[in-house]
Structure formats: structure tokens, C-alpha cells
Amino acid sequence: MYIIMLGKPGSGKGTVGKMLSEELGIIHISSGELFRSYVKKAGTIGKEIESYISKGNLVPDELAIQLVEKRLEESDCKNGVILDGFPRTVNQAKELDKFLNKHNSKIDIAVELELSDEDIINRIVKRRVCSNNECREIYNLEFKKPKQEGICDKCGSELIQREDDKIETVQQRLKTYHETSEKLVEYYKNKDLLYAVKININSGKTSEDVAKEVETYLQNK
């Protein structure tokens, strides 16, 4: 099964994607984490990627497609994946369709998490991430606080604020989203693959609730 997680940066795609991964038994791939892994390795590709994401801009289609397709060819992806943060553009989506078609596969569903820009900014600037690459647990200083300030509950590592989670970068990321990714939502809607979930930060609906809703929809589908 191949699932696409769509939504603005900070809408909860990663959290819900990981929960679905555990329930469905297929791997979750975050393009953001994939790209940041190259940044940590440095080298020419890492420096090129950093020059884009540090400013809140998208990694160019050609490079993004190359790195994601390389990841999808690894053995742990043979039963399907949940893709979080890719594709970001219609061109990337079309190239992904071509890649999957060559491997006799296809996208089964595109899940869109809908959240207002105001709620997104409030979420992201208060987001903290575990610095341990083997953990990467996500927290929020308002509604998902760590038990000990600045320390990950799961592994005890330091919590950090990513450079691309600072307000100026978030505003640029939202601008980029509206310019490119809204067309992507229409692309999957026109293919009758879109399932949208509306989220209000004050509604009390948790990531667990969203994941269960999506899972129920998949079972019924």
C-alpha cells in the first residue's frame, strides 16, 4: 500500500504518518528527515539541500525525486510506504506515479490534514524535536510538553528547535505551500484519491483520533 500525507508544514503529517505506519505495518518515510540526513553527511548534495531548506524553500524537483526514488528502491519499502512531505509539487507527483508504475504499484490514497495558517504558526514555533537521530520524537511546548523541560521523555536526549521551525522560515514555508502544494491537492482530488481531515487546534481532536479516522476509512475503502 502506498499512502501520501498532504498538508501544510506542521499540520501533523509526520505524527499521523508514524501512527499509521505502526498500525498498517508499512514504513514511514519523511522527506524532510531524508533531506536533513544528507545535510548531516555534508558533501555537495548536503550543502545544496541546506541552502534551500534553511530558507524555507523547496528542494528542487529533480533533486528531490532522485533522492526519494533512491530511498524507495531499498528493501524495507517493498510492501509499500507512507510518504510524508513528498511529493510537494504536481511534477513530483507525476514522476512518482511513473516510478511506481514501473514497479507495478500505485498510490492508494492521499490524506490531507487541513489546518489554518494561524494554528500552523502557533504549532511550529513551539515545536521541539529530539536531537537523537535514532529517536526524533516531536514535542510541543503548549499541548505535548516533555516531562522534564528540554529533555526527551523516550531517550533522555536534548530537545532542539530546528532552524526551519523558526517563525520567519515558517512564514516562508507557508507561502511556498500556497504557491505549489495547493495544486497538488487538486491533482489527487481529480484522481479520486484524496481524503481530507479538517483539524481545529482547539477542537480536542488528537493525532491518535486522526490516525484512527484514516485507518477506518482505509478499512471501509
PDB file of C-alpha atoms in Angstrom:
ATOM      1  CA  MET A   1       0.000   0.000   0.000  1.00  0.00           C
ATOM      2  CA  TYR A   2       1.235   3.494  -0.883  1.00  0.00           C
ATOM      3  CA  ILE A   3      -0.104   6.425   1.137  1.00  0.00           C
ATOM      4  CA  ILE A   4       0.677  10.120   0.615  1.00  0.00           C
ATOM      5  CA  MET A   5       0.423  12.501   3.587  1.00  0.00           C
ATOM      6  CA  LEU A   6      -0.509  16.020   2.459  1.00  0.00           C
ATOM      7  CA  GLY A   7      -0.888  19.244   4.406  1.00  0.00           C
ATOM      8  CA  LYS A   8       0.856  22.430   5.439  1.00  0.00           C
ATOM      9  CA  PRO A   9       4.156  22.219   7.316  1.00  0.00           C
ATOM     10  CA  GLY A  10       3.305  21.487  10.941  1.00  0.00           C
ATOM     11  CA  SER A  11      -0.150  20.062  10.240  1.00  0.00           C
ATOM     12  CA  GLY A  12       0.798  16.766  11.890  1.00  0.00           C
ATOM     13  CA  LYS A  13       1.621  14.698   8.794  1.00  0.00           C
ATOM     14  CA  GLY A  14       4.661  13.120  10.428  1.00  0.00           C
ATOM     15  CA  THR A  15       2.937  12.191  13.689  1.00  0.00           C
ATOM     16  CA  VAL A  16      -0.130  10.713  11.987  1.00  0.00           C
ATOM     17  CA  GLY A  17       2.045   9.021   9.365  1.00  0.00           C
ATOM     18  CA  LYS A  18       4.121   7.268  12.042  1.00  0.00           C
ATOM     19  CA  MET A  19       0.973   6.054  13.798  1.00  0.00           C
ATOM     20  CA  LEU A  20      -0.433   4.672  10.551  1.00  0.00           C
ATOM     21  CA  SER A  21       2.934   3.054   9.882  1.00  0.00           C
ATOM     22  CA  GLU A  22       2.734   1.130  13.143  1.00  0.00           C
ATOM     23  CA  GLU A  23      -0.890   0.096  12.597  1.00  0.00           C
ATOM     24  CA  LEU A  24      -0.522  -0.917   8.948  1.00  0.00           C
ATOM     25  CA  GLY A  25       2.947  -2.438   9.189  1.00  0.00           C
ATOM     26  CA  ILE A  26       4.484  -0.384   6.395  1.00  0.00           C
ATOM     27  CA  ILE A  27       7.408   2.020   6.617  1.00  0.00           C
ATOM     28  CA  HIS A  28       7.016   5.774   7.136  1.00  0.00           C
ATOM     29  CA  ILE A  29       9.361   7.995   5.113  1.00  0.00           C
ATOM     30  CA  SER A  30       9.685  11.693   5.921  1.00  0.00           C
ATOM     31  CA  SER A  31      11.266  13.568   3.032  1.00  0.00           C
ATOM     32  CA  GLY A  32      12.326  16.282   5.492  1.00  0.00           C
ATOM     33  CA  GLU A  33      14.259  13.787   7.620  1.00  0.00           C
ATOM     34  CA  LEU A  34      15.657  12.167   4.482  1.00  0.00           C
ATOM     35  CA  PHE A  35      16.945  15.510   3.206  1.00  0.00           C
ATOM     36  CA  ARG A  36      18.304  16.524   6.617  1.00  0.00           C
ATOM     37  CA  SER A  37      20.215  13.229   6.783  1.00  0.00           C
ATOM     38  CA  TYR A  38      22.099  14.339   3.671  1.00  0.00           C
ATOM     39  CA  VAL A  39      22.761  17.739   5.277  1.00  0.00           C
ATOM     40  CA  LYS A  40      24.348  15.993   8.274  1.00  0.00           C
ATOM     41  CA  LYS A  41      26.536  13.952   5.942  1.00  0.00           C
ATOM     42  CA  ALA A  42      27.643  17.249   4.379  1.00  0.00           C
ATOM     43  CA  GLY A  43      29.177  16.830   0.931  1.00  0.00           C
ATOM     44  CA  THR A  44      27.969  18.588  -2.208  1.00  0.00           C
ATOM     45  CA  ILE A  45      24.387  17.278  -2.069  1.00  0.00           C
ATOM     46  CA  GLY A  46      24.062  18.087   1.648  1.00  0.00           C
ATOM     47  CA  LYS A  47      25.220  21.666   1.183  1.00  0.00           C
ATOM     48  CA  GLU A  48      22.884  22.161  -1.762  1.00  0.00           C
ATOM     49  CA  ILE A  49      19.893  20.850   0.215  1.00  0.00           C
ATOM     50  CA  GLU A  50      20.762  23.013   3.233  1.00  0.00           C
ATOM     51  CA  SER A  51      20.836  26.134   1.052  1.00  0.00           C
ATOM     52  CA  TYR A  52      17.134  25.554   0.295  1.00  0.00           C
ATOM     53  CA  ILE A  53      15.569  24.207   3.493  1.00  0.00           C
ATOM     54  CA  SER A  54      17.313  26.699   5.801  1.00  0.00           C
ATOM     55  CA  LYS A  55      15.395  29.465   3.988  1.00  0.00           C
ATOM     56  CA  GLY A  56      12.081  27.636   3.921  1.00  0.00           C
ATOM     57  CA  ASN A  57      12.301  26.903   0.187  1.00  0.00           C
ATOM     58  CA  LEU A  58      11.553  23.610  -1.528  1.00  0.00           C
ATOM     59  CA  VAL A  59      14.319  21.268  -2.616  1.00  0.00           C
ATOM     60  CA  PRO A  60      14.237  21.404  -6.465  1.00  0.00           C
ATOM     61  CA  ASP A  61      12.107  18.735  -8.120  1.00  0.00           C
ATOM     62  CA  GLU A  62      14.925  16.923  -9.889  1.00  0.00           C
ATOM     63  CA  LEU A  63      16.996  16.506  -6.723  1.00  0.00           C
ATOM     64  CA  ALA A  64      14.014  15.621  -4.514  1.00  0.00           C
ATOM     65  CA  ILE A  65      12.781  12.995  -6.985  1.00  0.00           C
ATOM     66  CA  GLN A  66      16.260  11.477  -7.298  1.00  0.00           C
ATOM     67  CA  LEU A  67      16.738  11.079  -3.531  1.00  0.00           C
ATOM     68  CA  VAL A  68      13.216   9.789  -2.783  1.00  0.00           C
ATOM     69  CA  GLU A  69      13.262   7.256  -5.622  1.00  0.00           C
ATOM     70  CA  LYS A  70      16.645   6.009  -4.415  1.00  0.00           C
ATOM     71  CA  ARG A  71      15.111   5.522  -0.941  1.00  0.00           C
ATOM     72  CA  LEU A  72      12.048   3.731  -2.338  1.00  0.00           C
ATOM     73  CA  GLU A  73      14.268   1.162  -4.033  1.00  0.00           C
ATOM     74  CA  GLU A  74      15.565  -0.068  -0.664  1.00  0.00           C
ATOM     75  CA  SER A  75      14.326  -3.457   0.558  1.00  0.00           C
ATOM     76  CA  ASP A  76      12.274  -2.157   3.505  1.00  0.00           C
ATOM     77  CA  CYS A  77       9.930  -0.391   1.065  1.00  0.00           C
ATOM     78  CA  LYS A  78       8.908  -3.496  -0.883  1.00  0.00           C
ATOM     79  CA  ASN A  79       5.489  -3.781   0.826  1.00  0.00           C
ATOM     80  CA  GLY A  80       4.623  -0.112   0.397  1.00  0.00           C
ATOM     81  CA  VAL A  81       5.290   3.132   2.246  1.00  0.00           C
ATOM     82  CA  ILE A  82       3.705   6.161   3.844  1.00  0.00           C
ATOM     83  CA  LEU A  83       5.271   9.212   2.213  1.00  0.00           C
ATOM     84  CA  ASP A  84       5.300  12.356   4.341  1.00  0.00           C
ATOM     85  CA  GLY A  85       6.426  15.597   2.659  1.00  0.00           C
ATOM     86  CA  PHE A  86       6.768  14.131  -0.816  1.00  0.00           C
ATOM     87  CA  PRO A  87       5.529  14.860  -3.373  1.00  0.00           C
ATOM     88  CA  ARG A  88       5.351  18.641  -2.879  1.00  0.00           C
ATOM     89  CA  THR A  89       4.553  19.621  -6.465  1.00  0.00           C
ATOM     90  CA  VAL A  90       2.413  18.234  -9.273  1.00  0.00           C
ATOM     91  CA  ASN A  91       5.567  17.479 -11.257  1.00  0.00           C
ATOM     92  CA  GLN A  92       6.930  15.398  -8.354  1.00  0.00           C
ATOM     93  CA  ALA A  93       3.579  13.586  -8.127  1.00  0.00           C
ATOM     94  CA  LYS A  94       3.630  12.715 -11.819  1.00  0.00           C
ATOM     95  CA  GLU A  95       7.212  11.441 -11.603  1.00  0.00           C
ATOM     96  CA  LEU A  96       6.279   9.356  -8.545  1.00  0.00           C
ATOM     97  CA  ASP A  97       3.357   7.846 -10.486  1.00  0.00           C
ATOM     98  CA  LYS A  98       5.747   6.913 -13.309  1.00  0.00           C
ATOM     99  CA  PHE A  99       8.215   5.359 -10.852  1.00  0.00           C
ATOM    100  CA  LEU A 100       5.540   3.288  -9.106  1.00  0.00           C
ATOM    101  CA  ASN A 101       4.019   2.212 -12.418  1.00  0.00           C
ATOM    102  CA  LYS A 102       7.399   0.777 -13.454  1.00  0.00           C
ATOM    103  CA  HIS A 103       7.307  -1.266 -10.240  1.00  0.00           C
ATOM    104  CA  ASN A 104       3.689  -2.379 -10.816  1.00  0.00           C
ATOM    105  CA  SER A 105       2.433  -0.228  -7.943  1.00  0.00           C
ATOM    106  CA  LYS A 106       0.297   2.890  -7.493  1.00  0.00           C
ATOM    107  CA  ILE A 107      -0.834   5.451  -4.918  1.00  0.00           C
ATOM    108  CA  ASP A 108      -3.774   4.084  -2.917  1.00  0.00           C
ATOM    109  CA  ILE A 109      -4.760   7.250  -1.041  1.00  0.00           C
ATOM    110  CA  ALA A 110      -3.636  10.824  -0.417  1.00  0.00           C
ATOM    111  CA  VAL A 111      -4.548  12.039   3.084  1.00  0.00           C
ATOM    112  CA  GLU A 112      -4.773  15.814   3.521  1.00  0.00           C
ATOM    113  CA  LEU A 113      -4.663  17.324   7.032  1.00  0.00           C
ATOM    114  CA  GLU A 114      -6.342  20.745   6.918  1.00  0.00           C
ATOM    115  CA  LEU A 115      -5.261  23.347   9.488  1.00  0.00           C
ATOM    116  CA  SER A 116      -5.338  27.166   9.402  1.00  0.00           C
ATOM    117  CA  ASP A 117      -2.138  29.193   8.868  1.00  0.00           C
ATOM    118  CA  GLU A 118      -2.558  30.757  12.322  1.00  0.00           C
ATOM    119  CA  ASP A 119      -2.746  27.358  14.001  1.00  0.00           C
ATOM    120  CA  ILE A 120       0.222  26.142  11.939  1.00  0.00           C
ATOM    121  CA  ILE A 121       2.457  29.024  13.066  1.00  0.00           C
ATOM    122  CA  ASN A 122       1.399  28.518  16.685  1.00  0.00           C
ATOM    123  CA  ARG A 123       2.233  24.812  16.439  1.00  0.00           C
ATOM    124  CA  ILE A 124       5.572  25.023  14.673  1.00  0.00           C
ATOM    125  CA  VAL A 125       7.292  27.796  16.614  1.00  0.00           C
ATOM    126  CA  LYS A 126       6.519  25.875  19.808  1.00  0.00           C
ATOM    127  CA  ARG A 127       7.684  22.559  18.354  1.00  0.00           C
ATOM    128  CA  ARG A 128      10.779  20.861  19.734  1.00  0.00           C
ATOM    129  CA  VAL A 129      12.445  17.752  18.298  1.00  0.00           C
ATOM    130  CA  CYS A 130      14.643  15.133  19.953  1.00  0.00           C
ATOM    131  CA  SER A 131      18.242  15.651  18.865  1.00  0.00           C
ATOM    132  CA  ASN A 132      18.857  11.883  18.785  1.00  0.00           C
ATOM    133  CA  ASN A 133      18.600  10.802  15.134  1.00  0.00           C
ATOM    134  CA  GLU A 134      17.502   7.329  16.227  1.00  0.00           C
ATOM    135  CA  CYS A 135      14.542   8.799  18.121  1.00  0.00           C
ATOM    136  CA  ARG A 136      13.399  12.144  16.610  1.00  0.00           C
ATOM    137  CA  GLU A 137      10.346  12.283  18.925  1.00  0.00           C
ATOM    138  CA  ILE A 138       8.349  15.500  18.447  1.00  0.00           C
ATOM    139  CA  TYR A 139       7.013  17.703  21.279  1.00  0.00           C
ATOM    140  CA  ASN A 140       5.067  20.950  21.580  1.00  0.00           C
ATOM    141  CA  LEU A 141       5.591  23.427  24.403  1.00  0.00           C
ATOM    142  CA  GLU A 142       1.841  24.030  24.622  1.00  0.00           C
ATOM    143  CA  PHE A 143      -0.001  20.730  24.181  1.00  0.00           C
ATOM    144  CA  LYS A 144       2.660  17.998  24.236  1.00  0.00           C
ATOM    145  CA  LYS A 145       5.244  19.082  26.782  1.00  0.00           C
ATOM    146  CA  PRO A 146       8.139  16.809  27.809  1.00  0.00           C
ATOM    147  CA  LYS A 147       8.049  15.667  31.439  1.00  0.00           C
ATOM    148  CA  GLN A 148      11.395  17.392  32.000  1.00  0.00           C
ATOM    149  CA  GLU A 149      11.976  20.699  30.261  1.00  0.00           C
ATOM    150  CA  GLY A 150      14.307  20.372  27.282  1.00  0.00           C
ATOM    151  CA  ILE A 151      14.706  16.584  27.643  1.00  0.00           C
ATOM    152  CA  CYS A 152      13.148  13.815  25.527  1.00  0.00           C
ATOM    153  CA  ASP A 153      10.843  11.503  27.507  1.00  0.00           C
ATOM    154  CA  LYS A 154      11.768   8.498  25.385  1.00  0.00           C
ATOM    155  CA  CYS A 155      15.562   8.553  25.217  1.00  0.00           C
ATOM    156  CA  GLY A 156      16.742  11.366  27.512  1.00  0.00           C
ATOM    157  CA  SER A 157      18.426  13.370  24.732  1.00  0.00           C
ATOM    158  CA  GLU A 158      18.307  17.154  24.424  1.00  0.00           C
ATOM    159  CA  LEU A 159      15.318  18.728  22.653  1.00  0.00           C
ATOM    160  CA  ILE A 160      16.091  21.293  19.969  1.00  0.00           C
ATOM    161  CA  GLN A 161      14.271  23.781  17.766  1.00  0.00           C
ATOM    162  CA  ARG A 162      15.081  23.147  14.128  1.00  0.00           C
ATOM    163  CA  GLU A 163      16.209  26.117  12.053  1.00  0.00           C
ATOM    164  CA  ASP A 164      13.272  25.617   9.692  1.00  0.00           C
ATOM    165  CA  ASP A 165      10.848  25.837  12.658  1.00  0.00           C
ATOM    166  CA  LYS A 166      11.615  29.499  13.407  1.00  0.00           C
ATOM    167  CA  ILE A 167       8.832  31.977  12.628  1.00  0.00           C
ATOM    168  CA  GLU A 168      10.431  33.710   9.631  1.00  0.00           C
ATOM    169  CA  THR A 169      11.149  30.360   7.983  1.00  0.00           C
ATOM    170  CA  VAL A 170       7.654  29.059   8.821  1.00  0.00           C
ATOM    171  CA  GLN A 171       6.035  32.056   7.137  1.00  0.00           C
ATOM    172  CA  GLN A 172       8.132  31.438   4.026  1.00  0.00           C
ATOM    173  CA  ARG A 173       7.259  27.724   4.074  1.00  0.00           C
ATOM    174  CA  LEU A 174       3.548  28.560   4.236  1.00  0.00           C
ATOM    175  CA  LYS A 175       3.928  30.984   1.331  1.00  0.00           C
ATOM    176  CA  THR A 176       5.677  28.277  -0.676  1.00  0.00           C
ATOM    177  CA  TYR A 177       2.939  25.777   0.261  1.00  0.00           C
ATOM    178  CA  HIS A 178       0.154  28.023  -1.012  1.00  0.00           C
ATOM    179  CA  GLU A 179       2.047  28.649  -4.245  1.00  0.00           C
ATOM    180  CA  THR A 180       2.756  24.994  -5.038  1.00  0.00           C
ATOM    181  CA  SER A 181       1.118  22.347  -2.888  1.00  0.00           C
ATOM    182  CA  GLU A 182      -2.484  23.522  -3.220  1.00  0.00           C
ATOM    183  CA  LYS A 183      -2.308  22.448  -6.870  1.00  0.00           C
ATOM    184  CA  LEU A 184      -1.046  19.072  -5.640  1.00  0.00           C
ATOM    185  CA  VAL A 185      -4.181  18.633  -3.514  1.00  0.00           C
ATOM    186  CA  GLU A 186      -6.289  19.272  -6.620  1.00  0.00           C
ATOM    187  CA  TYR A 187      -4.197  16.729  -8.545  1.00  0.00           C
ATOM    188  CA  TYR A 188      -5.087  13.920  -6.133  1.00  0.00           C
ATOM    189  CA  LYS A 189      -8.669  15.149  -5.796  1.00  0.00           C
ATOM    190  CA  ASN A 190      -9.120  14.889  -9.565  1.00  0.00           C
ATOM    191  CA  LYS A 191      -7.738  11.325  -9.442  1.00  0.00           C
ATOM    192  CA  ASP A 192     -10.342  10.485  -6.752  1.00  0.00           C
ATOM    193  CA  LEU A 193      -7.589   9.621  -4.266  1.00  0.00           C
ATOM    194  CA  LEU A 194      -7.972  12.500  -1.789  1.00  0.00           C
ATOM    195  CA  TYR A 195      -9.244  12.052   1.772  1.00  0.00           C
ATOM    196  CA  ALA A 196      -9.329  15.346   3.701  1.00  0.00           C
ATOM    197  CA  VAL A 197      -9.403  15.660   7.503  1.00  0.00           C
ATOM    198  CA  LYS A 198     -10.259  19.075   8.962  1.00  0.00           C
ATOM    199  CA  ILE A 199      -8.405  19.896  12.195  1.00  0.00           C
ATOM    200  CA  ASN A 200      -9.006  22.743  14.623  1.00  0.00           C
ATOM    201  CA  ILE A 201      -6.269  23.144  17.231  1.00  0.00           C
ATOM    202  CA  ASN A 202      -8.915  23.850  19.932  1.00  0.00           C
ATOM    203  CA  SER A 203     -11.289  21.035  18.924  1.00  0.00           C
ATOM    204  CA  GLY A 204      -9.666  18.434  21.146  1.00  0.00           C
ATOM    205  CA  LYS A 205      -9.118  16.082  18.197  1.00  0.00           C
ATOM    206  CA  THR A 206      -5.770  14.378  18.783  1.00  0.00           C
ATOM    207  CA  SER A 207      -3.300  12.872  16.329  1.00  0.00           C
ATOM    208  CA  GLU A 208      -4.457   9.459  17.575  1.00  0.00           C
ATOM    209  CA  ASP A 209      -8.050  10.383  16.645  1.00  0.00           C
ATOM    210  CA  VAL A 210      -6.962  11.459  13.167  1.00  0.00           C
ATOM    211  CA  ALA A 211      -4.939   8.285  12.611  1.00  0.00           C
ATOM    212  CA  LYS A 212      -7.901   6.114  13.686  1.00  0.00           C
ATOM    213  CA  GLU A 213     -10.216   8.057  11.376  1.00  0.00           C
ATOM    214  CA  VAL A 214      -7.892   7.491   8.417  1.00  0.00           C
ATOM    215  CA  GLU A 215      -7.440   3.812   9.281  1.00  0.00           C
ATOM    216  CA  THR A 216     -11.202   3.300   9.483  1.00  0.00           C
ATOM    217  CA  TYR A 217     -11.633   4.983   6.106  1.00  0.00           C
ATOM    218  CA  LEU A 218      -8.979   2.696   4.572  1.00  0.00           C
ATOM    219  CA  GLN A 219     -10.650  -0.399   6.026  1.00  0.00           C
ATOM    220  CA  ASN A 220     -14.041   0.635   4.642  1.00  0.00           C
ATOM    221  CA  LYS A 221     -12.489   1.553   1.303  1.00  0.00           C
TER     222      LYS A 221
END
